[in-house]
mmCIF file of C-alpha atoms and ligand atoms in Angstrom:
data_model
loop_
_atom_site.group_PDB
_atom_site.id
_atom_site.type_symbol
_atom_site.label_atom_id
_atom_site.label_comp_id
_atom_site.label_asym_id
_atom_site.label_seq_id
_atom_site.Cartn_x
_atom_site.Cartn_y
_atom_site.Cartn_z
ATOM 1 C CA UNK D 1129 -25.957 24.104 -17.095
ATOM 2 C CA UNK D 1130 -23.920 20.885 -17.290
ATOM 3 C CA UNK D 1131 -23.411 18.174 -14.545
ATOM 4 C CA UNK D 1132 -20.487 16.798 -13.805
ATOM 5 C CA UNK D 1133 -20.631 12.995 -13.496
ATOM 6 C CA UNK D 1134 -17.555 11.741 -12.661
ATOM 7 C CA UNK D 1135 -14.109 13.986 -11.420
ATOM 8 C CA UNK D 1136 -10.525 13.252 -9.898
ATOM 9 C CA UNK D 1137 -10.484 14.141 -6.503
ATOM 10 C CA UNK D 1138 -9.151 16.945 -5.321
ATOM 11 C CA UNK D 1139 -5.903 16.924 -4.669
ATOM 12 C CA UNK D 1140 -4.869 14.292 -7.849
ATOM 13 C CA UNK D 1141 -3.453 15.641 -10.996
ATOM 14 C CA UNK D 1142 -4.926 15.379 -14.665
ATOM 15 C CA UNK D 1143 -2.177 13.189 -15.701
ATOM 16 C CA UNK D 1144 -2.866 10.219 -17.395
ATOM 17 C CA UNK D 1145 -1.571 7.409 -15.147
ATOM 18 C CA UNK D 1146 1.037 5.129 -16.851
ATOM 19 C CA UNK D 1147 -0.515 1.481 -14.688
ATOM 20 C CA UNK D 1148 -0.871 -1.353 -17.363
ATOM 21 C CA UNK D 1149 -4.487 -2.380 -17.502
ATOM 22 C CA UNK D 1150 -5.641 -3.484 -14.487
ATOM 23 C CA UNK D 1151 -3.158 -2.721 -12.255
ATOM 24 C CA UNK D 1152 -4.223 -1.937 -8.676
ATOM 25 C CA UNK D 1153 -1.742 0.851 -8.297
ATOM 26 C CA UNK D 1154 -4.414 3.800 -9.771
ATOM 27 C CA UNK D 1155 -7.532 2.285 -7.896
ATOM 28 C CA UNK D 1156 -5.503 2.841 -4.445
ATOM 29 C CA UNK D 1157 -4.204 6.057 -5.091
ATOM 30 C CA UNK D 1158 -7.795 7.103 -6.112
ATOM 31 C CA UNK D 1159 -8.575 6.163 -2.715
ATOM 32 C CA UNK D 1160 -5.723 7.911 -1.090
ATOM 33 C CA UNK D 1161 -6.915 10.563 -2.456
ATOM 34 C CA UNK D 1162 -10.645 10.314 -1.873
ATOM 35 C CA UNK D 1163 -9.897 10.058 1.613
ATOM 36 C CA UNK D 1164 -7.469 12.748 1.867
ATOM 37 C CA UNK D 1165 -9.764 15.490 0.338
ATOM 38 C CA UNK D 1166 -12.936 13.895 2.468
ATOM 39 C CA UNK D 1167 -10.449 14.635 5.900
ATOM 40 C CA UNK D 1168 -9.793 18.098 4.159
ATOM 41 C CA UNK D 1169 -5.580 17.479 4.205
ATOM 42 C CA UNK D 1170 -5.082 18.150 0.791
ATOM 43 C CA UNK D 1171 -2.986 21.572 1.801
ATOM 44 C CA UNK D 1172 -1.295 19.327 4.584
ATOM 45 C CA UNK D 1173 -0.594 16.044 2.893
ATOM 46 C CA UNK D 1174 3.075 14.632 2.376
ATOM 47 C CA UNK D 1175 3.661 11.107 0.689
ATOM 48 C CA UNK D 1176 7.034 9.620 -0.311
ATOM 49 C CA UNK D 1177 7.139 8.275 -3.424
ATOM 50 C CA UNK D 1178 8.666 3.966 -3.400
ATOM 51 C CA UNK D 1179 11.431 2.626 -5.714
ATOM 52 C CA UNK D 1180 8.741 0.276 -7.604
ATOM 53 C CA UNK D 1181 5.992 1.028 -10.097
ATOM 54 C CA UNK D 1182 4.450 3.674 -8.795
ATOM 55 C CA UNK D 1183 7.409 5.956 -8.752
ATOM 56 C CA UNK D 1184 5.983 8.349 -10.478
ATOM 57 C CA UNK D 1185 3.512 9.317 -7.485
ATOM 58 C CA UNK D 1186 4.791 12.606 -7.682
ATOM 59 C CA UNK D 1187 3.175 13.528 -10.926
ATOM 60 C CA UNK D 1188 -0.322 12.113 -9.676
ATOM 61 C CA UNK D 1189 -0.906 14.106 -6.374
ATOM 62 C CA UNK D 1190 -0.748 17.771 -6.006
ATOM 63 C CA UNK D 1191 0.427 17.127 -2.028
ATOM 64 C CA UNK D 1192 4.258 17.671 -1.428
ATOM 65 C CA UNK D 1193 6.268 14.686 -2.416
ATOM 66 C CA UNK D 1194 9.138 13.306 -1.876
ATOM 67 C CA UNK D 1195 11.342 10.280 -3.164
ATOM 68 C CA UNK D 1196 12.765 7.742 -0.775
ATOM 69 C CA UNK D 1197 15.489 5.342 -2.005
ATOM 70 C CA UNK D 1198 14.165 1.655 -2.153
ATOM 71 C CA UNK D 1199 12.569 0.474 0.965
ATOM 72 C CA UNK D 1200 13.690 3.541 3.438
ATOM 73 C CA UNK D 1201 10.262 5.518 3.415
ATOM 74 C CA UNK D 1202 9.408 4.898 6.832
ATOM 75 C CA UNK D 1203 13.046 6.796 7.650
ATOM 76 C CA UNK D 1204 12.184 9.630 5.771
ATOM 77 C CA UNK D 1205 8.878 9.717 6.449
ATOM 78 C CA UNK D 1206 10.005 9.150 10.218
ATOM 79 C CA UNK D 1207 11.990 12.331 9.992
ATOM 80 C CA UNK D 1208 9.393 14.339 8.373
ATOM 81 C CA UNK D 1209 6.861 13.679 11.054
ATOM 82 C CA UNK D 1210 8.945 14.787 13.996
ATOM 83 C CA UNK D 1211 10.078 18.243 12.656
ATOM 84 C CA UNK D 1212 6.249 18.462 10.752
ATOM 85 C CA UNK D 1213 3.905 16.622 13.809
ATOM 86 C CA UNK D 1214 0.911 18.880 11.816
ATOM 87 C CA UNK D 1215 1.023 17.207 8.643
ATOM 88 C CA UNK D 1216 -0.136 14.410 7.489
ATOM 89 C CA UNK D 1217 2.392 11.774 6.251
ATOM 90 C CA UNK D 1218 1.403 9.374 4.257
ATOM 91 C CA UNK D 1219 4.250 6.499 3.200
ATOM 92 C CA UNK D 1220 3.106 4.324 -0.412
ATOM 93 C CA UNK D 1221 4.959 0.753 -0.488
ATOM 94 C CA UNK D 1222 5.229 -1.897 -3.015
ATOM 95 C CA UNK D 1223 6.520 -5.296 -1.203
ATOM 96 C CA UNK D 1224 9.762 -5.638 -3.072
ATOM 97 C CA UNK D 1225 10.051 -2.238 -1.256
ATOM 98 C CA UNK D 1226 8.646 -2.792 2.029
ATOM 99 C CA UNK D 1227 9.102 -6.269 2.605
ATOM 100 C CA UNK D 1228 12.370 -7.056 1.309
ATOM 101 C CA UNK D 1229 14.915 -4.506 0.948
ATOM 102 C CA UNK D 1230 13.010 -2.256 3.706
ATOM 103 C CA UNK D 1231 11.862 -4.922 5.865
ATOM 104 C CA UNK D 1232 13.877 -3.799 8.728
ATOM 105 C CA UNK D 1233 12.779 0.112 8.244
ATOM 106 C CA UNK D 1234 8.924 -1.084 8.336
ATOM 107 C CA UNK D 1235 9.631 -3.029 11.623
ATOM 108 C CA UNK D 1236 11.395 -0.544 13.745
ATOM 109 C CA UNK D 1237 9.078 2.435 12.272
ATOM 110 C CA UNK D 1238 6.299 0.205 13.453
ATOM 111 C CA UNK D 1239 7.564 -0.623 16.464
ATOM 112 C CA UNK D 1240 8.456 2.957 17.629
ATOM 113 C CA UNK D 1241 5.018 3.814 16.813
ATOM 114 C CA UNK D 1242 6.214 6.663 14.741
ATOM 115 C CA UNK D 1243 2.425 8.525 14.284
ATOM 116 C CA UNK D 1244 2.869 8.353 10.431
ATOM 117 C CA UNK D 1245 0.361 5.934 7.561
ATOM 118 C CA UNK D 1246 1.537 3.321 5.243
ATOM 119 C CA UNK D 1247 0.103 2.004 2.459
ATOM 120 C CA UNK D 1248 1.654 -1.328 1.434
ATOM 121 C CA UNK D 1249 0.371 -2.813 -1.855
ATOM 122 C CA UNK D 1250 0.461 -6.430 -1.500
ATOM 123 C CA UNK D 1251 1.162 -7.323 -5.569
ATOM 124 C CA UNK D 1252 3.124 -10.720 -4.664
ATOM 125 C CA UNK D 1253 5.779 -9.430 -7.098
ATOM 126 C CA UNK D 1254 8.462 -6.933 -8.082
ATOM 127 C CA UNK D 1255 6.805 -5.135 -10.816
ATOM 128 C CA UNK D 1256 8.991 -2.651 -12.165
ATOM 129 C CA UNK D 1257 12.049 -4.635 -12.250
ATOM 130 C CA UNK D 1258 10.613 -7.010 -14.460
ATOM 131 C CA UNK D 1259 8.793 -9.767 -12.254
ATOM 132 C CA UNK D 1260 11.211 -11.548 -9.825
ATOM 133 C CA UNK D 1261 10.082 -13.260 -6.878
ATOM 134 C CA UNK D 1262 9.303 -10.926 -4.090
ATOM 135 C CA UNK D 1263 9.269 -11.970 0.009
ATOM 136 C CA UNK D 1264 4.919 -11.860 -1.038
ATOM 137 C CA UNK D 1265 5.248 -14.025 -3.685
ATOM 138 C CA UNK D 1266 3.115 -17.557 -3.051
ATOM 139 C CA UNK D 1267 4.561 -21.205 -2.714
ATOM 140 C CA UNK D 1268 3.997 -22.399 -6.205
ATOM 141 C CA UNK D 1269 3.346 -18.728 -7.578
ATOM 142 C CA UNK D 1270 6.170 -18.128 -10.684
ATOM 143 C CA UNK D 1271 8.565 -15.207 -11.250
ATOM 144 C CA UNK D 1272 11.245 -14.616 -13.347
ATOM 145 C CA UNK D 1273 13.721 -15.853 -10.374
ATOM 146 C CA UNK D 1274 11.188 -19.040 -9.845
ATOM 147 C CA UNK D 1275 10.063 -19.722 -13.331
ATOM 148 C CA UNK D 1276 8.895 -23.359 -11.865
ATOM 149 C CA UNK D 1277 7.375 -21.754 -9.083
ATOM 150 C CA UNK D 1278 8.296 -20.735 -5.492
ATOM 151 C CA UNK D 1279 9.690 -23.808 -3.574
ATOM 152 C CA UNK D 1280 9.151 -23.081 -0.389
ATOM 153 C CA UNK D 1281 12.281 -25.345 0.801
ATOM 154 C CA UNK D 1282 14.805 -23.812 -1.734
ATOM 155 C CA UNK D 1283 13.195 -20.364 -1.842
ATOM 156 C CA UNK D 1284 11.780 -19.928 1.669
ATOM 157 C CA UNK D 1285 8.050 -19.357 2.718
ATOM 158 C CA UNK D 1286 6.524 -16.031 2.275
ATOM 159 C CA UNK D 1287 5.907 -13.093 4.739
ATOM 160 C CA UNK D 1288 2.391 -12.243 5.931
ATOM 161 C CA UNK D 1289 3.590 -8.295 6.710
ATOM 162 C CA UNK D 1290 0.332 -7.616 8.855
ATOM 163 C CA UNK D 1291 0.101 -10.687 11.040
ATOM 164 C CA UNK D 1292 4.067 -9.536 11.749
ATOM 165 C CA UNK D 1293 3.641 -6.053 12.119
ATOM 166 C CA UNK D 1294 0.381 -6.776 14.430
ATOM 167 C CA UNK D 1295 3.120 -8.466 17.024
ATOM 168 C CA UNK D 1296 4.560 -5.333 17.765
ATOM 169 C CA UNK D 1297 3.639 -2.935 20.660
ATOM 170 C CA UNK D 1298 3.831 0.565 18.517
ATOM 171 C CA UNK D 1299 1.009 -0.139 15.889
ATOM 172 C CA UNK D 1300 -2.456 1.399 16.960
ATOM 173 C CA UNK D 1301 -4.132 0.168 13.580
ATOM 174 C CA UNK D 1302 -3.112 -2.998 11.292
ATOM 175 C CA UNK D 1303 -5.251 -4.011 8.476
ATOM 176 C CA UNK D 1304 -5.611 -5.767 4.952
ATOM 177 C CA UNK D 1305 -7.879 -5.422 2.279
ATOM 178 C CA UNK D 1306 -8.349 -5.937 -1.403
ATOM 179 C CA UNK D 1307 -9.750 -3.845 -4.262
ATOM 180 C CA UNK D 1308 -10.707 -7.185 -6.304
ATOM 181 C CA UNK D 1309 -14.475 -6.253 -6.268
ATOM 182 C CA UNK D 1310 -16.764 -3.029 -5.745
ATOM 183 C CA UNK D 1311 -17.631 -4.252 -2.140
ATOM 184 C CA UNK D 1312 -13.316 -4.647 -1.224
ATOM 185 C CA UNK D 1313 -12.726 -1.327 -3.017
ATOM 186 C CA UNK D 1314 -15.672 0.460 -0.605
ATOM 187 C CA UNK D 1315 -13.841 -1.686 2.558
ATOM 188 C CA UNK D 1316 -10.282 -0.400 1.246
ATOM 189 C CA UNK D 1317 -11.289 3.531 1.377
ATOM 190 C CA UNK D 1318 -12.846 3.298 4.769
ATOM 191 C CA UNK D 1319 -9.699 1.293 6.458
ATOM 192 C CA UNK D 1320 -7.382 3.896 4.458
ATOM 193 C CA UNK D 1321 -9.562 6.580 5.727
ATOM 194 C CA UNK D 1322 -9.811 4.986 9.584
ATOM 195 C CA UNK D 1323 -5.704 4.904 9.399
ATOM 196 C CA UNK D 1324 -5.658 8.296 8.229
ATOM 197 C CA UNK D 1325 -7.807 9.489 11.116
ATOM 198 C CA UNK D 1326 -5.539 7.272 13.361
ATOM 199 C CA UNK D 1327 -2.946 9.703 12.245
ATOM 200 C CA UNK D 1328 -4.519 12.622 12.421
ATOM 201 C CA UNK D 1329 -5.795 11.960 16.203
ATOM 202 C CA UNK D 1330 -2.054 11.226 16.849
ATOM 203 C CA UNK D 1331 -2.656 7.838 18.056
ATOM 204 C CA UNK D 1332 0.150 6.154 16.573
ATOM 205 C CA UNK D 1333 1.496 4.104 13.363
ATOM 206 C CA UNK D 1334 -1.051 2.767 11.099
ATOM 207 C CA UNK D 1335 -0.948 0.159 8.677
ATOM 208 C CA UNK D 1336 -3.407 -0.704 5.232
ATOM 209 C CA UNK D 1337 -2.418 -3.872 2.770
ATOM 210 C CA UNK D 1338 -3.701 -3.707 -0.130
ATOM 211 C CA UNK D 1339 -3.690 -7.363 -1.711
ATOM 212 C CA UNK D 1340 -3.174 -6.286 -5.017
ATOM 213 C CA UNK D 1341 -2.760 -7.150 -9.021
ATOM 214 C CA UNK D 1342 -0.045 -7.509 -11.578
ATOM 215 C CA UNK D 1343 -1.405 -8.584 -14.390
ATOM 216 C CA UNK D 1344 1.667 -7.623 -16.524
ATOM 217 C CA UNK D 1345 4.148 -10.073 -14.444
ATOM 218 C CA UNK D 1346 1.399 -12.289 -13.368
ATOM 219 C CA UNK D 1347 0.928 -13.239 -17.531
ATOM 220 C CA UNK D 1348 -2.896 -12.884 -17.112
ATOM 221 C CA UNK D 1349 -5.293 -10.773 -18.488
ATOM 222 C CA UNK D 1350 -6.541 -7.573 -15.975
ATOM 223 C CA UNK D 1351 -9.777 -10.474 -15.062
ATOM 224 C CA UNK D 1352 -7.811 -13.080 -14.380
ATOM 225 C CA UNK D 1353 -5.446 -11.325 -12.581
ATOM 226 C CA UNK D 1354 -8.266 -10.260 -10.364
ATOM 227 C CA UNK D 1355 -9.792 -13.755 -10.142
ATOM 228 C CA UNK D 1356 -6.212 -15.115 -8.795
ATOM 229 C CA UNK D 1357 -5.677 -12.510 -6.013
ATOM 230 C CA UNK D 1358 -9.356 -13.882 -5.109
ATOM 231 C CA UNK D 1359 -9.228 -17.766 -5.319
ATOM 232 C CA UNK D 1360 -4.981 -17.345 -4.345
ATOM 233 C CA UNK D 1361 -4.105 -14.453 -3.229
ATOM 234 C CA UNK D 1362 -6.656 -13.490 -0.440
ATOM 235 C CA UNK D 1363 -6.755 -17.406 0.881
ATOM 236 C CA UNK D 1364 -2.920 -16.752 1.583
ATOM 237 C CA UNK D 1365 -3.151 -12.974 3.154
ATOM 238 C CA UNK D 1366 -6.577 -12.986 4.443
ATOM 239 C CA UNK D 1367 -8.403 -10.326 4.812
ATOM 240 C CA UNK D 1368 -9.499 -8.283 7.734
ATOM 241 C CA UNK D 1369 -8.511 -6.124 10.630
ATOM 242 C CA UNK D 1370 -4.862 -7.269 12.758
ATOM 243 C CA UNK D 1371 -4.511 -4.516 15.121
ATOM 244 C CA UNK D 1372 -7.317 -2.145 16.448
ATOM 245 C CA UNK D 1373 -6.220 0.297 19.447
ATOM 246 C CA UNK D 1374 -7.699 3.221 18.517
ATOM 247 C CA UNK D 1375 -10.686 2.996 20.657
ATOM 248 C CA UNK D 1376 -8.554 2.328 24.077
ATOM 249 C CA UNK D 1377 -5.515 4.844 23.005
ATOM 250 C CA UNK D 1378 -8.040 7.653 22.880
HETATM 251 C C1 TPP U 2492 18.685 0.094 -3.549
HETATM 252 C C2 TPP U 2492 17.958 -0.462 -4.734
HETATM 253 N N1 TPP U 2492 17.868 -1.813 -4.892
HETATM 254 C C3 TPP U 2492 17.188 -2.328 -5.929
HETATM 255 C C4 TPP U 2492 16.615 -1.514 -6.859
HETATM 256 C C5 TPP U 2492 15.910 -2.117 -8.038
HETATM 257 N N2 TPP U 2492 14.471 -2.083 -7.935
HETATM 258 C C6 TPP U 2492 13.750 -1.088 -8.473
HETATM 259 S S1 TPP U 2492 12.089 -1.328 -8.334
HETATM 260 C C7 TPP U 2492 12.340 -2.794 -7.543
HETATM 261 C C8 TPP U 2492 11.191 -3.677 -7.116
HETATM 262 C C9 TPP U 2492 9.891 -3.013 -7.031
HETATM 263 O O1 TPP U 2492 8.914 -3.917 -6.621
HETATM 264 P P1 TPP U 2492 7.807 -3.548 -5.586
HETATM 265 O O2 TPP U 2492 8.374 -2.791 -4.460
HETATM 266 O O3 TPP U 2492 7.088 -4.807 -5.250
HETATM 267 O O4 TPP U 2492 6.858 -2.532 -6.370
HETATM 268 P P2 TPP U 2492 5.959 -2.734 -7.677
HETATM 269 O O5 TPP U 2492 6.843 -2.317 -8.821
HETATM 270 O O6 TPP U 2492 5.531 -4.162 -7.751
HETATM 271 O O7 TPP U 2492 4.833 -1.797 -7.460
HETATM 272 C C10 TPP U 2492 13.703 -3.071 -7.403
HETATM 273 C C11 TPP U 2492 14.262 -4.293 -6.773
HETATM 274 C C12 TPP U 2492 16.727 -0.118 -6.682
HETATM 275 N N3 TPP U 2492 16.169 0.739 -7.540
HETATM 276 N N4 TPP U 2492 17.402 0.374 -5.622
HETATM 277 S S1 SF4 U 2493 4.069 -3.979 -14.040
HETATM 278 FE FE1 SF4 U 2493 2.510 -4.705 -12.591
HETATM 279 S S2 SF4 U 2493 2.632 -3.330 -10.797
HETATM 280 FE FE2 SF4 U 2493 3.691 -2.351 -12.536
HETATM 281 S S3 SF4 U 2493 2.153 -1.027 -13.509
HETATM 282 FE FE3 SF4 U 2493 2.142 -2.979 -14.607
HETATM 283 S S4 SF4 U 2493 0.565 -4.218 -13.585
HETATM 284 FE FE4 SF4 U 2493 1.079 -2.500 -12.209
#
C-alpha cells in the first residue's frame, strides 16, 4: 500500500507552472485552491484569468475560466455574478492590472459591493511586460521606466489599494497578507478562505493582497527577493486586516 505524501489540490491541474523561481504567483494559487476544495466549490468555482503573468490561470485550475482584458475583471466578473448568484467568483489581479489600468473597475466593483472575491497580488511591478514601474512600485524601488528609482515628485507616490478600498461603504472584508514565510503563507489561506466564505454567505465584496515577489524584475535571487518584500515591502503595505463586517452584516 503506498502513502501519498504530498498532492495538488483538487481542483488544480498537473501542469507544470511556468513562475520563475520564486515567484509568489504558484504559492497563491495553491492556496486558492486549497481553500476552494476545503469549502467544497470546486464544481462551482469561476475565476477570470488577468492580463499579467499569470495569464495562463486557465491551464492551472480545472474551475471554469475566463479571460478578462487588462484590468476589467471586476466587470466581467460583475456580470457573471448577477446572472450566476450560486457560484462562486473568484477575480486574480496583478497591480499593473488592478491598480493602474483597472483602478477605476476595482473602485466602483468595490463600492457597489458586488458579492464577488479578489485576489490582488501586490508584486510592486509589471511582470510580464518586462518590469516597468507599476502604481505599487516603492519611492526609491527601480523599474525599467525608473531605472534611478521611483521619485516620488516626478513619478508620484504609490497606492496602498487596501487602505483605499477600506474607505468605501460596499466592502464587507479588506485584508493584506504576505506569503514571505511559513507563518504569512498559513495567515494568507485563512484570510483567502474567510473572503471566500464572505462570498459564499453573500455578504458582500471581499478583498485579499497578497504582498508579493518578483524576483525576475526585482534582479534578486528567489531569497532576496523574499527578504526585500520583508525589510521593504511589508513596512510600506503593512500587513493586517482593513475592513471586517462580516460579523455585523450577518
Ligand atoms: C489594454 C492593455 N494594456 C496594456 C497591456 C500590456 N500589459 C500586459 S501585462 C501588463 C502588466 C502586468 O503587470 P501586473 O498586472 O502587475 O501583473 P504581473 O505580470 O506582475 O503578475 C501590461 C501593461 C495589455 N496587454 N493590454
Ligand atoms: S516575471 Fe515576476 S511575476 Fe512574472 S513569473 Fe517571473 S517572478 Fe513571477
Amino acid at each position: 500500500m503506498s502513502t501519498v505524501l504530498f498532492q495538488k489540490p483538487e481542483g488544480m491541474s498537473d501542469r507544470k507552472l511556468h513562475y520563475c523561481p520564486g515567484c509568489a504567483h504558484g504559492i497563491v494559487h495553491r492556496l486558492v485552491a486549497e481553500c476552494v476544495a476545503e469549502l467544497g466549490q470546486v464544481d462551482n468555482t469561476i475565476i477570470t484569468a488577468p492580463v499579467g503573468c499569470s495569464v495562463f490561470i486557465p491551464n492551472y485550475f480545472n474551475y471554469d475560466t475566463i479571460h478578462c482584458a487588462h484590468g476589467r475583471a471586476p466587470a466581467t466578473a460583475t456580470g457573471i455574478k448577477r446572472v450566476h448568484p450560486d457560484k462562486l467568483v473568484i477575480t486574480y489581479q496583478g497591480d499593473g492590472d488592478l491598480a493602474s489600468i483597472g483602478a477605476a473597475e476595482i473602485l466602483h466593483c468595490a463600492a457597489r459591493g458586488e458579492k464577488i472575491t479578489t485576489v490582488f497580488i501586490n508584486n510592486g511591478i509589471y511582470g510580464m511586460t518586462g518590469g516597468q514601474m507599476a502604481p505599487t512600485t516603492l519611492p526609491g524601488m527601480k523599474a525599467t521606466t525608473c531605472q534611478s528609482g521611483r521619485d516620488v515628485k516626478v513619478n508620484g507616490n504609490p497606492i496602498r489599494v487596501c487602505e483605499l478600498l477600506s474607505t468605501l461603504d460596499g466592502p464587507v472584508y479588506i485584508e493584506r497578507v504576505s506569503v514571505d514565510s511559513a507563518p504569512n503563507v498559513i495567515k494568507a489561506k485563512k484570510a483567502i478562505k474567510k473572503a471566500l466564505e464572505c462570498q459564499m454567505k453573500g455578504l458582500g465584496f471581499s478583498f485579499v493582497e497578497v504582498v508579493s515577489s518578483c524576483p525576475t524584475n526585482w534582479g534578486m535571487t528567489p531569497v532576496k527577493a523574499m527578504e526585500f518584500v520583508r525589510e521593504k515591502m511589508i513596512p510600506y503595505y503593512p500587513l493586517g486586516v482593513y475592513k471586517d463586517l462580516t460579523e455585523e452584516a450577518k
